[in-house]
Coordinates of C-alpha atoms in Angstrom, one line a residue:
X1 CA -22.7 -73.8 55.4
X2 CA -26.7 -74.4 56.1
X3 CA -28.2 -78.2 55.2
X4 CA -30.0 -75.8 52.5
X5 CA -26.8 -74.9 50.8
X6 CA -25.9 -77.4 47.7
X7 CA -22.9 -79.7 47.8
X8 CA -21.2 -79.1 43.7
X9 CA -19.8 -82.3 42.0
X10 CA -17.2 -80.0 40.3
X11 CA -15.9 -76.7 41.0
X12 CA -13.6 -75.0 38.2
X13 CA -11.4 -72.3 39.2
X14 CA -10.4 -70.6 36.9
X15 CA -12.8 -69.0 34.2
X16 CA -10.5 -68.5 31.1
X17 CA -11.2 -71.2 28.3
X18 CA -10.4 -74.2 29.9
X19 CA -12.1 -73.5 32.7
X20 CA -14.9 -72.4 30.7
X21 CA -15.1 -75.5 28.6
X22 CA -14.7 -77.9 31.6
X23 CA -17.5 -76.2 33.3
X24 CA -20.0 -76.7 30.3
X25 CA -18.8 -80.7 29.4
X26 CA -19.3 -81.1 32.9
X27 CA -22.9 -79.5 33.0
X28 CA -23.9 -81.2 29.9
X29 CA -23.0 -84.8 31.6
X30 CA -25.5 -83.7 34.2
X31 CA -23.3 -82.8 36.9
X32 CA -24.0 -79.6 39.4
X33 CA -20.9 -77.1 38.5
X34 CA -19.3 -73.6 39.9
X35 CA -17.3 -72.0 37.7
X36 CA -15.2 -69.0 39.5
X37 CA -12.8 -66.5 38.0
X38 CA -11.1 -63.9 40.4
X39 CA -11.6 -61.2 37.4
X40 CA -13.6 -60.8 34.5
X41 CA -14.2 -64.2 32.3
X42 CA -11.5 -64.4 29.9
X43 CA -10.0 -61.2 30.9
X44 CA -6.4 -62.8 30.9
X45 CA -4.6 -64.9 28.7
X46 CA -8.1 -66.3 26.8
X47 CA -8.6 -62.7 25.3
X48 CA -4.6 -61.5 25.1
X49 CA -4.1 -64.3 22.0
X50 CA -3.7 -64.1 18.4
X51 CA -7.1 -64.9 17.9
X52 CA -6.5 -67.7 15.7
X53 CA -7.7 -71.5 15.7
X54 CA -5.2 -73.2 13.8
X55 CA -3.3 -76.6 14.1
X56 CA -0.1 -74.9 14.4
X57 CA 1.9 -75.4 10.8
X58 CA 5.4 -74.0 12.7
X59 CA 4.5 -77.2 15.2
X60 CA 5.6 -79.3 12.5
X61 CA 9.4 -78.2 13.0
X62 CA 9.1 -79.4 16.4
X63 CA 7.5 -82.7 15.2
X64 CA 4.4 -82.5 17.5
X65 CA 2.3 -84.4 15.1
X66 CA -0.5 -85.6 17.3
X67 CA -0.7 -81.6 19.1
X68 CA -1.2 -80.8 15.2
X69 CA -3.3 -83.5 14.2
X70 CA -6.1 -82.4 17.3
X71 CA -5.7 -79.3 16.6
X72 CA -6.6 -79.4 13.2
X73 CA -9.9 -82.1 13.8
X74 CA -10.6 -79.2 16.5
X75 CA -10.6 -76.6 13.9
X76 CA -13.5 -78.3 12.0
X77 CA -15.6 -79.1 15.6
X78 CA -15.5 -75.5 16.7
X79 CA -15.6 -73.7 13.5
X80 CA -19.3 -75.6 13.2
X81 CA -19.9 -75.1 16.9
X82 CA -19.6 -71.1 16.9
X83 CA -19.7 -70.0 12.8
X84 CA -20.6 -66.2 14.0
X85 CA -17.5 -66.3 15.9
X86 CA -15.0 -68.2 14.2
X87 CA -14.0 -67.8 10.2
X88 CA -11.8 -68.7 7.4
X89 CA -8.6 -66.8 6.8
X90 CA -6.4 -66.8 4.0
X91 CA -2.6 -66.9 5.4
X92 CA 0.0 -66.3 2.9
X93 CA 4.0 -67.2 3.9
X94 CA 6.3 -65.2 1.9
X95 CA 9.5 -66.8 1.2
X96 CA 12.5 -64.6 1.8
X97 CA 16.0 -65.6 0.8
X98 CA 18.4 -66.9 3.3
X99 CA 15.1 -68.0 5.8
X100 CA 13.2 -71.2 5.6
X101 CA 13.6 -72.3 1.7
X102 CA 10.2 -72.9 -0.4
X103 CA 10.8 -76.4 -1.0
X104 CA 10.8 -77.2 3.1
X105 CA 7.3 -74.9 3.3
X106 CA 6.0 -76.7 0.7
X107 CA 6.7 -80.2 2.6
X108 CA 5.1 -78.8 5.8
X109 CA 2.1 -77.3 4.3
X110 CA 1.8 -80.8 2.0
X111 CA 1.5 -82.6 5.8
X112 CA -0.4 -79.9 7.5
X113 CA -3.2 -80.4 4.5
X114 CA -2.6 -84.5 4.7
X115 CA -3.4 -84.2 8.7
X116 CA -6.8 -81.9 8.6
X117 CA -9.5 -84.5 8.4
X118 CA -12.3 -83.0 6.1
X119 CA -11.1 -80.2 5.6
X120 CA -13.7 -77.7 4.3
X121 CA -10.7 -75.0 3.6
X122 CA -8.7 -74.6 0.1
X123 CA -5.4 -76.4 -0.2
X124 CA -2.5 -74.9 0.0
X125 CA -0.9 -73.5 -3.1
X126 CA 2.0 -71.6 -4.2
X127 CA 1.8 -67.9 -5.4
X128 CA 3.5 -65.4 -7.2
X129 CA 3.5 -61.4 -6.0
X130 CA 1.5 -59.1 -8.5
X131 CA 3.1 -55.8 -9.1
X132 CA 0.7 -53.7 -6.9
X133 CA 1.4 -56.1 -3.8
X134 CA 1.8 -54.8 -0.2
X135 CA 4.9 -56.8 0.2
X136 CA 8.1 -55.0 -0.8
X137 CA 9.8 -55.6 -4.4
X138 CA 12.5 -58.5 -3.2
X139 CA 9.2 -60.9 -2.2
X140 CA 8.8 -62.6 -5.9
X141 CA 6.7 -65.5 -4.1
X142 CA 5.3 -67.4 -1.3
X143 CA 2.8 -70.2 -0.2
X144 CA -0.9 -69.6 0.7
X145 CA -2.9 -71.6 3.1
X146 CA -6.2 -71.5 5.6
X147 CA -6.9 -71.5 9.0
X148 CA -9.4 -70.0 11.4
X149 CA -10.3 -66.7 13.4
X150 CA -12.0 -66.3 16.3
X151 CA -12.9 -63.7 19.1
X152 CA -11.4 -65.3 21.5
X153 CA -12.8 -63.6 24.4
X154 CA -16.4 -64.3 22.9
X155 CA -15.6 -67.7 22.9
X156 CA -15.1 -67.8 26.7
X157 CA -18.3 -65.9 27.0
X158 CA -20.2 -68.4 24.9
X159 CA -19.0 -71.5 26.9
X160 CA -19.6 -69.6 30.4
X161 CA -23.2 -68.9 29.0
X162 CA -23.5 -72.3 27.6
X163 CA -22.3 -73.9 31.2
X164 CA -25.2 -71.3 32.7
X165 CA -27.9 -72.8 30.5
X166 CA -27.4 -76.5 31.4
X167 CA -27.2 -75.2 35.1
X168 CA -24.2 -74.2 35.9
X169 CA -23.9 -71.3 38.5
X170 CA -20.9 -69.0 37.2
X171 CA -19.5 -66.4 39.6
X172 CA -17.0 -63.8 38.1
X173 CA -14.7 -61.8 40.0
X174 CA -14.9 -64.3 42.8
X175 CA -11.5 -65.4 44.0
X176 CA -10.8 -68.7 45.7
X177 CA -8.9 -67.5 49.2
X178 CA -9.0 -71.4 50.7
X179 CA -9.6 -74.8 49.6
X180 CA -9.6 -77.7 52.0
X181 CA -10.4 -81.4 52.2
X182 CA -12.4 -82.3 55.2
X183 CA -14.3 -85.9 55.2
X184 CA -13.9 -86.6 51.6
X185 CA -15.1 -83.1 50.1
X186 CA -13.8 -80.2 49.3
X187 CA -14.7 -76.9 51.5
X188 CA -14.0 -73.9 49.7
X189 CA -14.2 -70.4 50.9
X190 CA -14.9 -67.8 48.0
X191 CA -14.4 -63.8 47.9
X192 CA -15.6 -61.9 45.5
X193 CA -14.5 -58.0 44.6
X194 CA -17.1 -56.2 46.6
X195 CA -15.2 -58.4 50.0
X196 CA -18.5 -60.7 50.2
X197 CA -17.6 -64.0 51.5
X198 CA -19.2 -67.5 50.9
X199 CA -18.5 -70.9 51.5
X200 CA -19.1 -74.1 49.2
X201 CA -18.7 -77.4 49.2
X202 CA -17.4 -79.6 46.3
X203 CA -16.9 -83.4 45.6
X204 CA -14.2 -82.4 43.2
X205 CA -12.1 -79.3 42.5
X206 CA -10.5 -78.1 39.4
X207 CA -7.3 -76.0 39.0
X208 CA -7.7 -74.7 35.9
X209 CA -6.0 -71.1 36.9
X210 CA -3.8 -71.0 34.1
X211 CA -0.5 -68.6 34.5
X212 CA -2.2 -68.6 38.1
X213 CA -2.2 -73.0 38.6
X214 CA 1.1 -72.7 40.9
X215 CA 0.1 -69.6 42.7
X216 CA -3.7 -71.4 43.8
X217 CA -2.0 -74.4 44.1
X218 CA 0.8 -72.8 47.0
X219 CA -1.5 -70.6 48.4
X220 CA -5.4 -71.5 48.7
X221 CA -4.6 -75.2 48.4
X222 CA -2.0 -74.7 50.8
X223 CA 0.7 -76.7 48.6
X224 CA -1.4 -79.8 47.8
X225 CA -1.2 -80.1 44.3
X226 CA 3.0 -78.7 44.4
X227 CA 4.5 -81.7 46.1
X228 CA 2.4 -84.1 43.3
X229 CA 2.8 -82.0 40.5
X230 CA 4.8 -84.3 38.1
X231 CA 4.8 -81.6 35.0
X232 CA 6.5 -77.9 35.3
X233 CA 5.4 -74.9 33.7
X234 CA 7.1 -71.9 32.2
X235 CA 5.7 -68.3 31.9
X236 CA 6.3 -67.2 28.7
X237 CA 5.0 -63.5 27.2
X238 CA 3.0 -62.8 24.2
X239 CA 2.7 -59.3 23.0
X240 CA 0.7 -57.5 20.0
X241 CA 0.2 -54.6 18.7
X242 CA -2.1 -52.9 16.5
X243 CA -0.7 -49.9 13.9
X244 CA -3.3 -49.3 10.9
X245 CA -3.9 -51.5 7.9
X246 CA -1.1 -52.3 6.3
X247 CA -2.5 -54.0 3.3
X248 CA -6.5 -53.3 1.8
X249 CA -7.0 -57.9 0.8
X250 CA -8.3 -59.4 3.7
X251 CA -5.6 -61.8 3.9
X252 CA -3.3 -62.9 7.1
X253 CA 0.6 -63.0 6.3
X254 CA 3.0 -65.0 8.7
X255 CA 5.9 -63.7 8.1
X256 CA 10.0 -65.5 8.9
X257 CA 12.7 -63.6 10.9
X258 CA 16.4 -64.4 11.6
X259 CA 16.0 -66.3 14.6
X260 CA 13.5 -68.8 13.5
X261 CA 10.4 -67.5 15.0
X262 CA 7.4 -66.3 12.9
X263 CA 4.8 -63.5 13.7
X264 CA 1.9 -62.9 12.5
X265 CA 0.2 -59.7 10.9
X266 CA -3.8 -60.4 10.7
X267 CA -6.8 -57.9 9.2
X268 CA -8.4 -56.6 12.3
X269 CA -11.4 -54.7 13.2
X270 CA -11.7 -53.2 9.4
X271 CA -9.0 -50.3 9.7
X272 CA -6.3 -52.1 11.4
X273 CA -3.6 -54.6 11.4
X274 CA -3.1 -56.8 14.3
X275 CA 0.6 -58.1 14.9
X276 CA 2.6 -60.7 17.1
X277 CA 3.6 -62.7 18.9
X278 CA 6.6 -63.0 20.8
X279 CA 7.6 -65.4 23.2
X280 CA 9.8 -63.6 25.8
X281 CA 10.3 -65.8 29.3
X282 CA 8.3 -63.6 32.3
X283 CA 9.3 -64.2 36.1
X284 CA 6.7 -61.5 37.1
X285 CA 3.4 -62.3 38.7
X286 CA 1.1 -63.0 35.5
X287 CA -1.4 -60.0 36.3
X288 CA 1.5 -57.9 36.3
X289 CA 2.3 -58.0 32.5
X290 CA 2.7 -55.0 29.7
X291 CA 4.3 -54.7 26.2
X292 CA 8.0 -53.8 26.5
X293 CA 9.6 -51.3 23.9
X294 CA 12.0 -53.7 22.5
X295 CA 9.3 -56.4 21.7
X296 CA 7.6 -53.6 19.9
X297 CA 10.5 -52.8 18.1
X298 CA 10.8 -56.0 17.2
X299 CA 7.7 -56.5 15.9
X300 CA 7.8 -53.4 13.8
X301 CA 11.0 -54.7 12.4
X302 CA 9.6 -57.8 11.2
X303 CA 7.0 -55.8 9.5
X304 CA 9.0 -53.4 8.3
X305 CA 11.4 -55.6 6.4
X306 CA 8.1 -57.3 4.3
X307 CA 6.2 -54.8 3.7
X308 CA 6.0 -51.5 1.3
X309 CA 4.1 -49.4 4.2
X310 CA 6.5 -48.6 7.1
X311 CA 5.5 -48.5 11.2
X312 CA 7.0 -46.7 13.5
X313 CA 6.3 -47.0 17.3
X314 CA 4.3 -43.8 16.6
X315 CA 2.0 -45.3 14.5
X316 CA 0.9 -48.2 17.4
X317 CA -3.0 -47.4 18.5
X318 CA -3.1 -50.3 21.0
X319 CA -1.0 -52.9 22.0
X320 CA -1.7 -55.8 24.6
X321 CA 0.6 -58.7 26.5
X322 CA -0.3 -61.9 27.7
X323 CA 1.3 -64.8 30.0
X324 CA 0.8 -68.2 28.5
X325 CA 2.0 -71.2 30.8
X326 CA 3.3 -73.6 28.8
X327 CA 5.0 -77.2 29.9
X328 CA 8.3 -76.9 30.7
X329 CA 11.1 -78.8 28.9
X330 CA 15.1 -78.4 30.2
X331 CA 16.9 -76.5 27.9
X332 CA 14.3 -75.3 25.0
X333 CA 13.6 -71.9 23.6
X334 CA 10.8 -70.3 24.7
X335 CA 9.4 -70.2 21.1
X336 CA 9.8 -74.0 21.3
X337 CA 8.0 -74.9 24.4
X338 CA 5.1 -77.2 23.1
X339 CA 1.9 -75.7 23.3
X340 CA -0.1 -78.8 24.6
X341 CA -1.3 -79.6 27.9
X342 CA -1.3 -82.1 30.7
X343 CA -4.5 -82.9 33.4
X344 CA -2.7 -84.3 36.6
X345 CA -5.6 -86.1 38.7
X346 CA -5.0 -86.5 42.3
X347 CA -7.2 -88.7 43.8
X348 CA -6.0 -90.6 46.7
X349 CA -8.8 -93.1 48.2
X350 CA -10.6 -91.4 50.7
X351 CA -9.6 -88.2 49.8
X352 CA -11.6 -85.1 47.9
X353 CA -10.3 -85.6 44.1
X354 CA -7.9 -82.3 42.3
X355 CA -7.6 -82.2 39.1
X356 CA -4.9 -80.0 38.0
X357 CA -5.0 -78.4 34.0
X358 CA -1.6 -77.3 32.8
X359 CA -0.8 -76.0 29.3
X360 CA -3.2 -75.4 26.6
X361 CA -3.9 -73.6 23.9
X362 CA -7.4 -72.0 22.6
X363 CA -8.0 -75.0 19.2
X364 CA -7.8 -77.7 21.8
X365 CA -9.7 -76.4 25.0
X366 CA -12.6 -78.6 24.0
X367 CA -10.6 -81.7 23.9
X368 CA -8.4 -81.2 26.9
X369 CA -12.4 -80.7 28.6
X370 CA -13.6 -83.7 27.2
X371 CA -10.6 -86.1 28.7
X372 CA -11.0 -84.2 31.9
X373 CA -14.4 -85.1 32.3
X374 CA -13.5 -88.3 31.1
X375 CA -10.4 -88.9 33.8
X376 CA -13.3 -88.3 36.4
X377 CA -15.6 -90.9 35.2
X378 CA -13.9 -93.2 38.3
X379 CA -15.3 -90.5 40.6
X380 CA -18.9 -89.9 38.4
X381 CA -19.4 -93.2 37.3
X382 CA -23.3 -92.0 36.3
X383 CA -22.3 -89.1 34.6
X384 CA -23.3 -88.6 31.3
X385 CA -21.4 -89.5 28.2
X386 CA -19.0 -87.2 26.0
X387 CA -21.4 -84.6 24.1
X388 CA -20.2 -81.5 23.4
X389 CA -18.8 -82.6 19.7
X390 CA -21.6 -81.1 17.4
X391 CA -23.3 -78.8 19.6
X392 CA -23.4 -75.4 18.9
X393 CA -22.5 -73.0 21.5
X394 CA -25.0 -70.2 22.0
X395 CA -25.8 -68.3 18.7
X396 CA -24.2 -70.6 16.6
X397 CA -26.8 -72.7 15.1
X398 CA -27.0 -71.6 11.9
X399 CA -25.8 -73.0 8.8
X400 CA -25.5 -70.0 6.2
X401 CA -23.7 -67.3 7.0
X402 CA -25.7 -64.7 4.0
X403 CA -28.6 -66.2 4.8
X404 CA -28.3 -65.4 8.4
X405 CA -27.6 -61.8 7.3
X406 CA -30.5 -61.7 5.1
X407 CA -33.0 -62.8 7.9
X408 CA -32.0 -60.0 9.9
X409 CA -31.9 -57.6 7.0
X410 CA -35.5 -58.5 6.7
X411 CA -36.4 -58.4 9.9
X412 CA -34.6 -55.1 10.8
X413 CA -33.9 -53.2 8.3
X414 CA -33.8 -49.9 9.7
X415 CA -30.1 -51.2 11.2
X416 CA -27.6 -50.0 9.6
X417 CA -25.1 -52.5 7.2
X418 CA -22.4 -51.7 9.7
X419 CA -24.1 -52.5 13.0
X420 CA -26.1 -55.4 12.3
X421 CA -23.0 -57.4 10.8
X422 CA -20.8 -56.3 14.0
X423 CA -23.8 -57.3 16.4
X424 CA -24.4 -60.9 14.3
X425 CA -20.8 -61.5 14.4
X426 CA -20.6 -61.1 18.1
X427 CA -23.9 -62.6 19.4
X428 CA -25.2 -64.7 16.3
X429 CA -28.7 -66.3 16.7
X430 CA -29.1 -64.5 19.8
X431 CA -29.2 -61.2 18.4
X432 CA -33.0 -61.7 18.1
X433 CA -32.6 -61.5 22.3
X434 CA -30.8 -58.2 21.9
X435 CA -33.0 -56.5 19.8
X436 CA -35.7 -58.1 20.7
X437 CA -39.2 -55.8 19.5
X438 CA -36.8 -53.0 19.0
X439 CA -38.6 -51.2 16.0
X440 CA -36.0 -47.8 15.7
X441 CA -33.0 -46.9 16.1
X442 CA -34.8 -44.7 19.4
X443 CA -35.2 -48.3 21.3
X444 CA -31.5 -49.1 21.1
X445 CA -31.4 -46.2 24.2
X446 CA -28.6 -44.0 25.0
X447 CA -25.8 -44.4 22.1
X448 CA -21.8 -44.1 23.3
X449 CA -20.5 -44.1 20.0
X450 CA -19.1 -46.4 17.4
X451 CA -22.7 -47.9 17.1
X452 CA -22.8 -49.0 20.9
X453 CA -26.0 -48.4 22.4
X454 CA -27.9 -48.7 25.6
X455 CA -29.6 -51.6 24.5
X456 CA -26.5 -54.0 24.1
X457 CA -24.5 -53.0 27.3
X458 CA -28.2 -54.0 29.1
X459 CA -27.7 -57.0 27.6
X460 CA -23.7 -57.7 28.4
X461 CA -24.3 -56.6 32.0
X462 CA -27.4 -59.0 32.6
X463 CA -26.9 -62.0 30.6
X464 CA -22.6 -61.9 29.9
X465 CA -21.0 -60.8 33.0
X466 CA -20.1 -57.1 32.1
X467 CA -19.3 -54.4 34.9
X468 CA -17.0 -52.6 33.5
X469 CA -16.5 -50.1 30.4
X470 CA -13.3 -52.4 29.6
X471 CA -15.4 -55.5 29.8
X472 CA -17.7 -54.7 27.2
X473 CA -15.4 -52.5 24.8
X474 CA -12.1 -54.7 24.9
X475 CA -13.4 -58.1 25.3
X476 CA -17.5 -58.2 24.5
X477 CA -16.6 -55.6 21.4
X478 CA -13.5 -54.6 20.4
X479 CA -14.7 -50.7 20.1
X480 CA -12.3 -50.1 22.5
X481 CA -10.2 -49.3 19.1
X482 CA -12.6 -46.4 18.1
X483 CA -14.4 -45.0 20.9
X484 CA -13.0 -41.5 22.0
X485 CA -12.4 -40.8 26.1
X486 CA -15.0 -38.7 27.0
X487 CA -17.4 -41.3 25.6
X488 CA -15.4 -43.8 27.6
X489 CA -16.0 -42.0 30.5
X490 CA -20.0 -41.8 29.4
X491 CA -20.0 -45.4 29.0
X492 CA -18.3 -46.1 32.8
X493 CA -20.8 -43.7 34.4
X494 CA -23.8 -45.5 33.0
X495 CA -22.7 -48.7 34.4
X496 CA -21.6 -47.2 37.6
X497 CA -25.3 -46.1 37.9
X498 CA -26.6 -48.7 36.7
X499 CA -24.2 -51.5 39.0
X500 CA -25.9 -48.9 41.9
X501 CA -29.3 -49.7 41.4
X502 CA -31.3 -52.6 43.1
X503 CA -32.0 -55.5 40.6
X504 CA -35.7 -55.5 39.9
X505 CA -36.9 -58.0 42.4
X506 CA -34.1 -58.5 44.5
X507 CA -32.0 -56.2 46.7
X508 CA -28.7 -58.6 46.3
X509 CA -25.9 -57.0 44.1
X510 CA -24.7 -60.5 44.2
X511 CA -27.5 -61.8 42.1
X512 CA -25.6 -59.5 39.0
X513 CA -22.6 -62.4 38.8
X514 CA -24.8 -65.5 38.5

């Protein structure tokens, strides 16, 4: 390290949500951050969810009252902080005979309304099944309610860009090989994919790895945080898959099964339905995950048993797993493990301060970063206070969703209906960076299909991180869905050609992660 080099308050590793969100709080308090992430930003278990911001209604069961209580005041925070991201959904519960009666669904969706503090979504209600419903002839009636749904791995993106804005440097695909205290800091040696190595120096470090928090904890931290860690966690799988619609309304259902567990079957991506999730125990490292045949048939049984249209594993077009560490508790299901978290704060006088995240779940990553800037206070007693309630993240500050539409109607209306709704649901706001004094469709560049031009993959690969063709059409976009191979291919050669050309004023490839 040169006397030039910067000494960081924080560094996050780790660069899914909560690392993400702690990065941001911790910029915003006025603090000098590194975020890191060993692969893409959100390229794990952030963008392998059900895409959902909900309080959790089957959390009830488990009597996790305050987990559902934050999560539902969360709903309401981030559904104002990211609108082009995050909607309402209608969910509708069939009731089935011989599963969960009506009267108890009633009772839980009566307290799930009672703990959402203004809540902005319809009441719940009872319904009865018209005769042209999806759902097969048994289903007489169910319950309707609403939550939230977000692009998950969007949200990760917004945050990290957020963090960038108030200063933040973010590296992706920088892995932390070795983490040491020396004389009351932190000296952390960095890697990143192309084998370029780095060292930093840190006041504080954050282990917010997720699946990963025991493996950095045993190996870069060389077992620091393992003897001290007071909480266990379990790796437990979610899988989805995604078969064509199975129902033209663009409501969710959540639908009962024999052994107590629920799965959901959302609208997705226009001609699709997106279902899961399971929870299946995996003893695997967590980069080392995939769907297994019987979870799909699983799933497909589910669905099969509500619903007129049948699935077979034939009909699947995608499918995707991910590895969600949750807190361990002796003896419970895997479908009961509670889905909130715990930040462990090691901070021994004289020594460099770890703060360990464990657990989690997308509604609450703004709350668990909020306390864990708040737990360091003691260390930055001149940070700033708690802020990130209320402010948008980037592209979100708007108020009117058709009046958002209409202004870029206005302004561009040589975009087609299809393309400028996809592009202001992904970017909001920020569109008008995108497009910029694009007058035609000719200064969108090079198109790969689907309505993906030249113009936005620019714009992922210099201001959200993108190298890859998977990057952009699985976690930026979900065209992953529609584009055909060969134009696959197209896409990865334009970034491979592009990733090979010098920046414009610099001759650092390194310059592309910050």
């Amino acid at each position: 390290m040169q006397e030039s080099d910067p000494v960081y308050d924080i560094c996050v590793v780790g660069g899914g949500i909560n690392g993400a969100g702690i990065a941001l709080d911790a910029a915003g308090r006025g603090l000098r951050v590194l975020l890191c992430e060993q692969g893409d930003l959100g390229g794990a278990t952030s963008s392998q969810s059900s895409k959902l911001i909900h309080g959790g209604l089957r959390y009830l069961e488990f009597y996790e009252f305050r987990l559902v209580r934050e999560a539902l005041a969360e709903r309401s925070v981030l559904w104002h902080k990211a609108p082009h991201l995050i909607r309402p959904l209608r969910f509708r519960l069939p009731v089935l005979q011989g599963l969960r009666p009506g009267w108890l669904i009633r009772c839980g969706l009566f307290l799930y309304d009672l703990l959402a503090p203004a809540n902005k979504l319809p009441r719940s209600r009872r319904f009865e099944l018209a005769a042209n419903s999806p759902l097969q002839a048994k289903i007489r009636h169910g319950y309707e309610y609403g939550d939230l749904w977000v692009d998950d791995a969007r949200l990760v993106i917004a945050n990290a860009m957020a963090a960038r804005d108030r200063g933040a440097d973010v590296l992706s695909r920088t892995r932390c090989t070795r983490a040491r205290r020396e004389s009351g800091l932190w000296q952390i040696s960095l890697q990143s994919s192309d084998g370029t190595e780095r060292q930093v120096v840190s006041r504080v470090l954050v282990n917010a790895a997720g699946p990963w928090v025991d493996t950095l904890a045993s190996g870069a931290l060389g077992g620091i945080a393992a003897a001290q860690a007071s909480v266990r966690l379990r790796l437990v799988k979610g899988s989805h898959i995604i078969v064509p619609r199975l129902h033209d309304g663009e409501e969710a259902y959540i639908l009962q099964h024999d052994d107590g567990r629920i799965v959901f079957v959302l609208p997705y991506e226009g001609r699709y339905s997106l279902i899961g999730t399971t929870d299946e125990p995996h003893h695997g490292l967590p980069e080392q995950v995939d769907v297994s045949p019987a979870e799909e048939r699983y799933l497909l049984k589910v669905v099969n048993r509500y619903f007129r249209k049948q699935r077979s594993r034939d009909d699947i077009v995608a499918r995707y797993a991910g590895v969600r560490p949750l807190l361990e508790e002796e003896g419970a299901a895997d479908q009961k493990l509670s889905r909130d978290y715990r930040l462990l704060l090691d901070d021994e006088p004289g020594q460099a301060p770890l703060l360990t995240v464990l657990g989690g779940k997308i509604t609450t990553y703004r709350r668990l970063s909020e306390k864990a800037l708040d737990l360091l206070r003691g260390v930055f007693p001149r940070s700033g206070p708690a802020w990130t309630n209320g402010v948008h993240l980037p592209g979100g500050s708007f108020t009117d969703w058709a009046a958002l539409q209409q202004v870029y109607r206005d302004r561009y209306p040589w975009l087609p209906d299809s393309l400028r709704v996809r592009l202001l649901r992904g970017y909001g706001t920020l569109c008008a960076t995108l497009l910029d004094r694009a007058a035609g469709i000719p200064d969108l560049g090079q198109h790969f299909g689907a309505g993906l031009y030249q113009r936005e993959v620019d714009y992922l690969c210099r201001r959200e991180w993108a190298l890859t063709a998977e990057d952009i059409l699985w976690r930026r976009t979900k065209l992953g869905l529609q584009l055909r191979p060969a134009q696959v291919d197209a896409l990865q050669a334009y970034l491979d050609q592009r990733l090979s050309e010098p920046l414009e004023g610099s001759d650092s490839s390194a310059e592309r992660n910050l």
